[in-house]
JSON list of C-alpha atoms in Angstrom, two decimals:
[
{"chain": "A", "resi": 1, "resn": "ALA", "atom": "CA", "xyz": [50.22, -23.82, 22.21]},
{"chain": "A", "resi": 2, "resn": "ILE", "atom": "CA", "xyz": [49.42, -21.56, 19.73]},
{"chain": "A", "resi": 3, "resn": "VAL", "atom": "CA", "xyz": [51.71, -18.94, 19.24]},
{"chain": "A", "resi": 4, "resn": "GLY", "atom": "CA", "xyz": [52.63, -15.97, 16.67]},
{"chain": "A", "resi": 5, "resn": "PRO", "atom": "CA", "xyz": [52.40, -12.34, 16.17]},
{"chain": "A", "resi": 6, "resn": "ASN", "atom": "CA", "xyz": [49.55, -10.06, 16.79]},
{"chain": "A", "resi": 7, "resn": "GLY", "atom": "CA", "xyz": [47.16, -10.35, 13.82]},
{"chain": "A", "resi": 8, "resn": "ALA", "atom": "CA", "xyz": [48.42, -14.17, 13.21]},
{"chain": "A", "resi": 9, "resn": "GLY", "atom": "CA", "xyz": [44.95, -15.57, 13.90]},
{"chain": "A", "resi": 10, "resn": "LYS", "atom": "CA", "xyz": [45.52, -16.85, 17.51]},
{"chain": "A", "resi": 11, "resn": "SER", "atom": "CA", "xyz": [42.24, -15.39, 18.95]},
{"chain": "A", "resi": 12, "resn": "MET", "atom": "CA", "xyz": [40.34, -16.18, 15.50]},
{"chain": "A", "resi": 13, "resn": "LEU", "atom": "CA", "xyz": [41.25, -19.93, 16.14]},
{"chain": "A", "resi": 14, "resn": "LEU", "atom": "CA", "xyz": [40.63, -20.23, 19.64]},
{"chain": "A", "resi": 15, "resn": "GLY", "atom": "CA", "xyz": [36.95, -18.38, 18.59]},
{"chain": "A", "resi": 16, "resn": "ILE", "atom": "CA", "xyz": [36.74, -21.33, 16.09]},
{"chain": "A", "resi": 17, "resn": "MET", "atom": "CA", "xyz": [37.16, -23.86, 18.26]},
{"chain": "A", "resi": 18, "resn": "LEU", "atom": "CA", "xyz": [34.73, -22.39, 20.88]},
{"chain": "A", "resi": 19, "resn": "GLY", "atom": "CA", "xyz": [31.96, -22.06, 18.25]},
{"chain": "A", "resi": 20, "resn": "ARG", "atom": "CA", "xyz": [32.19, -17.93, 18.59]},
{"chain": "A", "resi": 21, "resn": "HIS", "atom": "CA", "xyz": [33.18, -17.72, 14.71]},
{"chain": "A", "resi": 22, "resn": "ALA", "atom": "CA", "xyz": [32.35, -19.88, 11.47]},
{"chain": "A", "resi": 23, "resn": "PRO", "atom": "CA", "xyz": [35.75, -21.53, 9.96]},
{"chain": "A", "resi": 24, "resn": "ALA", "atom": "CA", "xyz": [36.04, -20.02, 6.36]},
{"chain": "A", "resi": 25, "resn": "THR", "atom": "CA", "xyz": [35.49, -23.74, 5.06]},
{"chain": "A", "resi": 26, "resn": "GLY", "atom": "CA", "xyz": [34.70, -26.96, 6.46]},
{"chain": "A", "resi": 27, "resn": "SER", "atom": "CA", "xyz": [32.68, -27.32, 9.65]},
{"chain": "A", "resi": 28, "resn": "ALA", "atom": "CA", "xyz": [33.77, -27.53, 13.27]},
{"chain": "A", "resi": 29, "resn": "SER", "atom": "CA", "xyz": [31.89, -29.30, 15.95]},
{"chain": "A", "resi": 30, "resn": "ARG", "atom": "CA", "xyz": [32.20, -29.66, 19.95]},
{"chain": "A", "resi": 31, "resn": "ASP", "atom": "CA", "xyz": [30.79, -30.43, 23.28]},
{"chain": "A", "resi": 32, "resn": "LEU", "atom": "CA", "xyz": [30.65, -26.88, 24.90]},
{"chain": "A", "resi": 33, "resn": "SER", "atom": "CA", "xyz": [29.46, -28.71, 28.30]},
{"chain": "A", "resi": 34, "resn": "ARG", "atom": "CA", "xyz": [32.91, -29.86, 28.79]},
{"chain": "A", "resi": 35, "resn": "ILE", "atom": "CA", "xyz": [35.26, -27.38, 27.62]},
{"chain": "A", "resi": 36, "resn": "GLY", "atom": "CA", "xyz": [35.95, -24.12, 29.39]},
{"chain": "A", "resi": 37, "resn": "ALA", "atom": "CA", "xyz": [36.96, -20.97, 28.06]},
{"chain": "A", "resi": 38, "resn": "ILE", "atom": "CA", "xyz": [38.81, -17.64, 29.14]},
{"chain": "A", "resi": 39, "resn": "GLU", "atom": "CA", "xyz": [39.23, -14.58, 26.69]},
{"chain": "A", "resi": 40, "resn": "GLN", "atom": "CA", "xyz": [41.82, -12.23, 26.97]},
{"chain": "A", "resi": 41, "resn": "GLY", "atom": "CA", "xyz": [41.78, -10.56, 30.31]},
{"chain": "A", "resi": 42, "resn": "GLY", "atom": "CA", "xyz": [38.67, -11.94, 31.29]},
{"chain": "A", "resi": 43, "resn": "ALA", "atom": "CA", "xyz": [36.51, -10.27, 28.96]},
{"chain": "A", "resi": 44, "resn": "ASP", "atom": "CA", "xyz": [34.10, -12.81, 28.81]},
{"chain": "A", "resi": 45, "resn": "TRP", "atom": "CA", "xyz": [33.76, -13.13, 32.52]},
{"chain": "A", "resi": 46, "resn": "MET", "atom": "CA", "xyz": [32.56, -9.37, 32.85]},
{"chain": "A", "resi": 47, "resn": "LEU", "atom": "CA", "xyz": [29.79, -10.48, 35.51]},
{"chain": "A", "resi": 48, "resn": "GLN", "atom": "CA", "xyz": [27.99, -8.85, 38.25]},
{"chain": "A", "resi": 49, "resn": "ASP", "atom": "CA", "xyz": [28.73, -12.14, 40.23]},
{"chain": "A", "resi": 50, "resn": "SER", "atom": "CA", "xyz": [31.60, -12.25, 42.76]},
{"chain": "A", "resi": 51, "resn": "LEU", "atom": "CA", "xyz": [33.73, -15.31, 42.37]},
{"chain": "A", "resi": 52, "resn": "LEU", "atom": "CA", "xyz": [32.50, -16.45, 45.72]},
{"chain": "A", "resi": 53, "resn": "ASP", "atom": "CA", "xyz": [28.90, -16.23, 44.08]},
{"chain": "A", "resi": 54, "resn": "CYS", "atom": "CA", "xyz": [30.09, -18.66, 41.14]},
{"chain": "A", "resi": 55, "resn": "LEU", "atom": "CA", "xyz": [31.88, -21.11, 43.46]},
{"chain": "A", "resi": 56, "resn": "ARG", "atom": "CA", "xyz": [28.60, -21.48, 45.57]},
{"chain": "A", "resi": 57, "resn": "VAL", "atom": "CA", "xyz": [26.51, -21.96, 42.46]},
{"chain": "A", "resi": 58, "resn": "ALA", "atom": "CA", "xyz": [29.20, -24.95, 41.85]},
{"chain": "A", "resi": 59, "resn": "ASP", "atom": "CA", "xyz": [28.65, -25.97, 45.07]},
{"chain": "A", "resi": 60, "resn": "PRO", "atom": "CA", "xyz": [25.52, -24.73, 46.96]},
{"chain": "A", "resi": 61, "resn": "SER", "atom": "CA", "xyz": [26.37, -26.86, 50.34]},
{"chain": "A", "resi": 62, "resn": "GLY", "atom": "CA", "xyz": [30.13, -25.31, 50.26]},
{"chain": "A", "resi": 63, "resn": "ALA", "atom": "CA", "xyz": [30.94, -24.23, 53.63]},
{"chain": "A", "resi": 64, "resn": "ALA", "atom": "CA", "xyz": [32.28, -20.82, 53.92]},
{"chain": "A", "resi": 65, "resn": "GLU", "atom": "CA", "xyz": [35.62, -22.04, 55.31]},
{"chain": "A", "resi": 66, "resn": "ASP", "atom": "CA", "xyz": [35.84, -24.67, 52.20]},
{"chain": "A", "resi": 67, "resn": "LEU", "atom": "CA", "xyz": [35.22, -21.49, 50.06]},
{"chain": "A", "resi": 68, "resn": "ALA", "atom": "CA", "xyz": [38.28, -19.96, 51.96]},
{"chain": "A", "resi": 69, "resn": "LYS", "atom": "CA", "xyz": [40.76, -22.96, 51.75]},
{"chain": "A", "resi": 70, "resn": "ILE", "atom": "CA", "xyz": [39.93, -22.43, 47.72]},
{"chain": "A", "resi": 71, "resn": "LEU", "atom": "CA", "xyz": [40.89, -19.04, 47.34]},
{"chain": "A", "resi": 72, "resn": "VAL", "atom": "CA", "xyz": [44.37, -19.69, 49.68]},
{"chain": "A", "resi": 73, "resn": "ALA", "atom": "CA", "xyz": [45.23, -22.62, 47.54]},
{"chain": "A", "resi": 74, "resn": "HIS", "atom": "CA", "xyz": [44.98, -20.65, 44.47]},
{"chain": "A", "resi": 75, "resn": "LYS", "atom": "CA", "xyz": [46.40, -17.15, 46.45]},
{"chain": "A", "resi": 76, "resn": "PHE", "atom": "CA", "xyz": [43.39, -15.48, 45.46]},
{"chain": "A", "resi": 77, "resn": "PRO", "atom": "CA", "xyz": [42.64, -12.34, 48.07]},
{"chain": "A", "resi": 78, "resn": "LEU", "atom": "CA", "xyz": [39.27, -12.99, 49.61]},
{"chain": "A", "resi": 79, "resn": "ALA", "atom": "CA", "xyz": [38.45, -9.15, 49.52]},
{"chain": "A", "resi": 80, "resn": "LEU", "atom": "CA", "xyz": [38.83, -9.48, 45.80]},
{"chain": "A", "resi": 81, "resn": "ALA", "atom": "CA", "xyz": [36.80, -12.86, 45.63]},
{"chain": "A", "resi": 82, "resn": "GLU", "atom": "CA", "xyz": [33.84, -10.84, 46.86]},
{"chain": "A", "resi": 83, "resn": "ARG", "atom": "CA", "xyz": [33.82, -8.15, 44.40]},
{"chain": "A", "resi": 84, "resn": "PRO", "atom": "CA", "xyz": [31.45, -8.24, 40.98]},
{"chain": "A", "resi": 85, "resn": "LEU", "atom": "CA", "xyz": [34.00, -10.06, 38.28]},
{"chain": "A", "resi": 86, "resn": "ARG", "atom": "CA", "xyz": [33.27, -7.07, 35.88]},
{"chain": "A", "resi": 87, "resn": "SER", "atom": "CA", "xyz": [34.91, -4.60, 38.60]},
{"chain": "A", "resi": 88, "resn": "LEU", "atom": "CA", "xyz": [38.42, -6.68, 39.06]},
{"chain": "A", "resi": 89, "resn": "SER", "atom": "CA", "xyz": [41.28, -6.27, 36.86]},
{"chain": "A", "resi": 90, "resn": "PRO", "atom": "CA", "xyz": [41.79, -8.38, 33.84]},
{"chain": "A", "resi": 91, "resn": "GLY", "atom": "CA", "xyz": [44.72, -10.42, 35.55]},
{"chain": "A", "resi": 92, "resn": "GLU", "atom": "CA", "xyz": [42.50, -10.60, 38.64]},
{"chain": "A", "resi": 93, "resn": "ARG", "atom": "CA", "xyz": [39.37, -11.60, 36.36]},
{"chain": "A", "resi": 94, "resn": "ALA", "atom": "CA", "xyz": [41.35, -13.96, 34.42]},
{"chain": "A", "resi": 95, "resn": "ARG", "atom": "CA", "xyz": [42.56, -15.97, 37.41]},
{"chain": "A", "resi": 96, "resn": "ALA", "atom": "CA", "xyz": [38.96, -15.72, 39.12]},
{"chain": "A", "resi": 97, "resn": "ALA", "atom": "CA", "xyz": [37.32, -17.50, 35.90]},
{"chain": "A", "resi": 98, "resn": "LEU", "atom": "CA", "xyz": [40.01, -20.45, 36.08]},
{"chain": "A", "resi": 99, "resn": "ILE", "atom": "CA", "xyz": [38.98, -20.94, 39.81]},
{"chain": "A", "resi": 100, "resn": "CYS", "atom": "CA", "xyz": [35.68, -20.98, 38.88]},
{"chain": "A", "resi": 101, "resn": "LEU", "atom": "CA", "xyz": [35.97, -23.18, 35.73]},
{"chain": "A", "resi": 102, "resn": "PHE", "atom": "CA", "xyz": [38.27, -25.54, 37.94]},
{"chain": "A", "resi": 103, "resn": "ARG", "atom": "CA", "xyz": [35.16, -25.94, 40.29]},
{"chain": "A", "resi": 104, "resn": "ARG", "atom": "CA", "xyz": [32.47, -26.30, 37.25]},
{"chain": "A", "resi": 105, "resn": "ARG", "atom": "CA", "xyz": [30.18, -29.14, 37.11]},
{"chain": "A", "resi": 106, "resn": "PRO", "atom": "CA", "xyz": [30.18, -31.32, 35.22]},
{"chain": "A", "resi": 107, "resn": "ALA", "atom": "CA", "xyz": [34.10, -30.98, 35.18]},
{"chain": "A", "resi": 108, "resn": "VAL", "atom": "CA", "xyz": [35.56, -29.17, 32.29]},
{"chain": "A", "resi": 109, "resn": "GLU", "atom": "CA", "xyz": [37.85, -31.59, 30.49]},
{"chain": "A", "resi": 110, "resn": "LEU", "atom": "CA", "xyz": [39.50, -28.66, 27.91]},
{"chain": "A", "resi": 111, "resn": "LEU", "atom": "CA", "xyz": [40.77, -25.23, 28.71]},
{"chain": "A", "resi": 112, "resn": "VAL", "atom": "CA", "xyz": [41.07, -22.79, 26.42]},
{"chain": "A", "resi": 113, "resn": "LEU", "atom": "CA", "xyz": [42.77, -19.75, 27.18]},
{"chain": "A", "resi": 114, "resn": "ASP", "atom": "CA", "xyz": [43.58, -16.74, 25.21]},
{"chain": "A", "resi": 115, "resn": "GLU", "atom": "CA", "xyz": [46.69, -14.91, 26.73]},
{"chain": "A", "resi": 116, "resn": "PRO", "atom": "CA", "xyz": [45.82, -16.05, 29.99]},
{"chain": "A", "resi": 117, "resn": "THR", "atom": "CA", "xyz": [49.05, -13.97, 31.74]},
{"chain": "A", "resi": 118, "resn": "TYR", "atom": "CA", "xyz": [48.02, -10.75, 30.02]},
{"chain": "A", "resi": 119, "resn": "SER", "atom": "CA", "xyz": [47.88, -8.34, 32.98]},
{"chain": "A", "resi": 120, "resn": "LEU", "atom": "CA", "xyz": [49.13, -10.14, 35.53]},
{"chain": "A", "resi": 121, "resn": "ASP", "atom": "CA", "xyz": [51.68, -9.50, 38.38]},
{"chain": "A", "resi": 122, "resn": "LEU", "atom": "CA", "xyz": [54.28, -11.39, 39.30]},
{"chain": "A", "resi": 123, "resn": "VAL", "atom": "CA", "xyz": [52.30, -13.15, 41.81]},
{"chain": "A", "resi": 124, "resn": "GLY", "atom": "CA", "xyz": [49.27, -13.91, 39.46]},
{"chain": "A", "resi": 125, "resn": "GLN", "atom": "CA", "xyz": [51.66, -15.14, 36.98]},
{"chain": "A", "resi": 126, "resn": "ARG", "atom": "CA", "xyz": [53.05, -17.51, 39.51]},
{"chain": "A", "resi": 127, "resn": "ALA", "atom": "CA", "xyz": [49.64, -18.53, 40.94]},
{"chain": "A", "resi": 128, "resn": "MET", "atom": "CA", "xyz": [48.34, -19.03, 37.06]},
{"chain": "A", "resi": 129, "resn": "THR", "atom": "CA", "xyz": [51.62, -20.92, 36.08]},
{"chain": "A", "resi": 130, "resn": "SER", "atom": "CA", "xyz": [50.81, -23.15, 39.56]},
{"chain": "A", "resi": 131, "resn": "ALA", "atom": "CA", "xyz": [47.29, -23.73, 38.47]},
{"chain": "A", "resi": 132, "resn": "LEU", "atom": "CA", "xyz": [47.97, -24.94, 34.87]},
{"chain": "A", "resi": 133, "resn": "ARG", "atom": "CA", "xyz": [51.12, -27.13, 35.73]},
{"chain": "A", "resi": 134, "resn": "ALA", "atom": "CA", "xyz": [48.52, -29.47, 37.83]},
{"chain": "A", "resi": 135, "resn": "TRP", "atom": "CA", "xyz": [45.44, -29.43, 35.41]},
{"chain": "A", "resi": 136, "resn": "ARG", "atom": "CA", "xyz": [45.22, -33.15, 34.56]},
{"chain": "A", "resi": 137, "resn": "GLY", "atom": "CA", "xyz": [42.94, -32.22, 31.51]},
{"chain": "A", "resi": 138, "resn": "GLY", "atom": "CA", "xyz": [43.17, -30.86, 27.98]},
{"chain": "A", "resi": 139, "resn": "LEU", "atom": "CA", "xyz": [44.85, -27.35, 27.71]},
{"chain": "A", "resi": 140, "resn": "VAL", "atom": "CA", "xyz": [45.02, -25.25, 24.47]},
{"chain": "A", "resi": 141, "resn": "VAL", "atom": "CA", "xyz": [46.73, -21.67, 25.47]},
{"chain": "A", "resi": 142, "resn": "ALA", "atom": "CA", "xyz": [47.50, -18.97, 23.00]},
{"chain": "A", "resi": 143, "resn": "SER", "atom": "CA", "xyz": [49.96, -16.83, 24.49]},
{"chain": "A", "resi": 144, "resn": "HIS", "atom": "CA", "xyz": [53.27, -14.79, 23.52]},
{"chain": "A", "resi": 145, "resn": "ASP", "atom": "CA", "xyz": [55.33, -15.89, 26.42]},
{"chain": "A", "resi": 146, "resn": "ARG", "atom": "CA", "xyz": [57.29, -18.97, 25.62]},
{"chain": "A", "resi": 147, "resn": "ALA", "atom": "CA", "xyz": [58.79, -19.26, 29.19]},
{"chain": "A", "resi": 148, "resn": "PHE", "atom": "CA", "xyz": [55.30, -19.29, 30.37]},
{"chain": "A", "resi": 149, "resn": "LEU", "atom": "CA", "xyz": [54.36, -22.08, 27.75]},
{"chain": "A", "resi": 150, "resn": "SER", "atom": "CA", "xyz": [57.49, -24.16, 28.58]},
{"chain": "A", "resi": 151, "resn": "ALA", "atom": "CA", "xyz": [56.41, -23.71, 32.40]},
{"chain": "A", "resi": 152, "resn": "ILE", "atom": "CA", "xyz": [53.25, -25.29, 32.01]},
{"chain": "A", "resi": 153, "resn": "GLY", "atom": "CA", "xyz": [54.52, -28.14, 30.36]},
{"chain": "A", "resi": 154, "resn": "THR", "atom": "CA", "xyz": [53.09, -27.44, 26.78]},
{"chain": "A", "resi": 155, "resn": "ASP", "atom": "CA", "xyz": [53.84, -30.48, 24.43]},
{"chain": "A", "resi": 156, "resn": "ALA", "atom": "CA", "xyz": [53.00, -29.20, 21.11]},
{"chain": "A", "resi": 157, "resn": "VAL", "atom": "CA", "xyz": [53.11, -25.87, 19.49]},
{"chain": "A", "resi": 158, "resn": "ILE", "atom": "CA", "xyz": [51.17, -24.67, 16.47]},
{"chain": "A", "resi": 159, "resn": "ASP", "atom": "CA", "xyz": [53.11, -21.66, 15.16]},
{"chain": "A", "resi": 160, "resn": "LEU", "atom": "CA", "xyz": [50.95, -19.07, 13.09]},
{"chain": "A", "resi": 161, "resn": "THR", "atom": "CA", "xyz": [54.11, -16.97, 11.68]}
]
């Protein structure tokens, strides 16, 4: 977990990890093919494609029934899954992006999430918490919500205060 007040550099640190920003000194290397990321409110997922489009790309042979089961497992409404990701609310878009990352091939080994509970309603928060608690890969999460961080099982904290 990465915590700290607004302006402390949480998003900048994530950006350096993802190669979106250069470190002030030294260097950072990474294999982005195995890293999945979601900016606050899913701002980096402002796509014309829908969640269903993204899932079909990940598994072109996937039957409609199988796609529906994925949505049900994540408590994601089918009507929203058919809309362009850019038309969703920030919270809906972040949840859709997470579902896409879970299905990406090659499989994601590390999730990097910036304020994943931003703009989520109670159902969305519970679905996000449940999905991340079940995640077996690496996880780096910047958040102000310490209860959420505890609920998803973070075991180390970088405090930027």
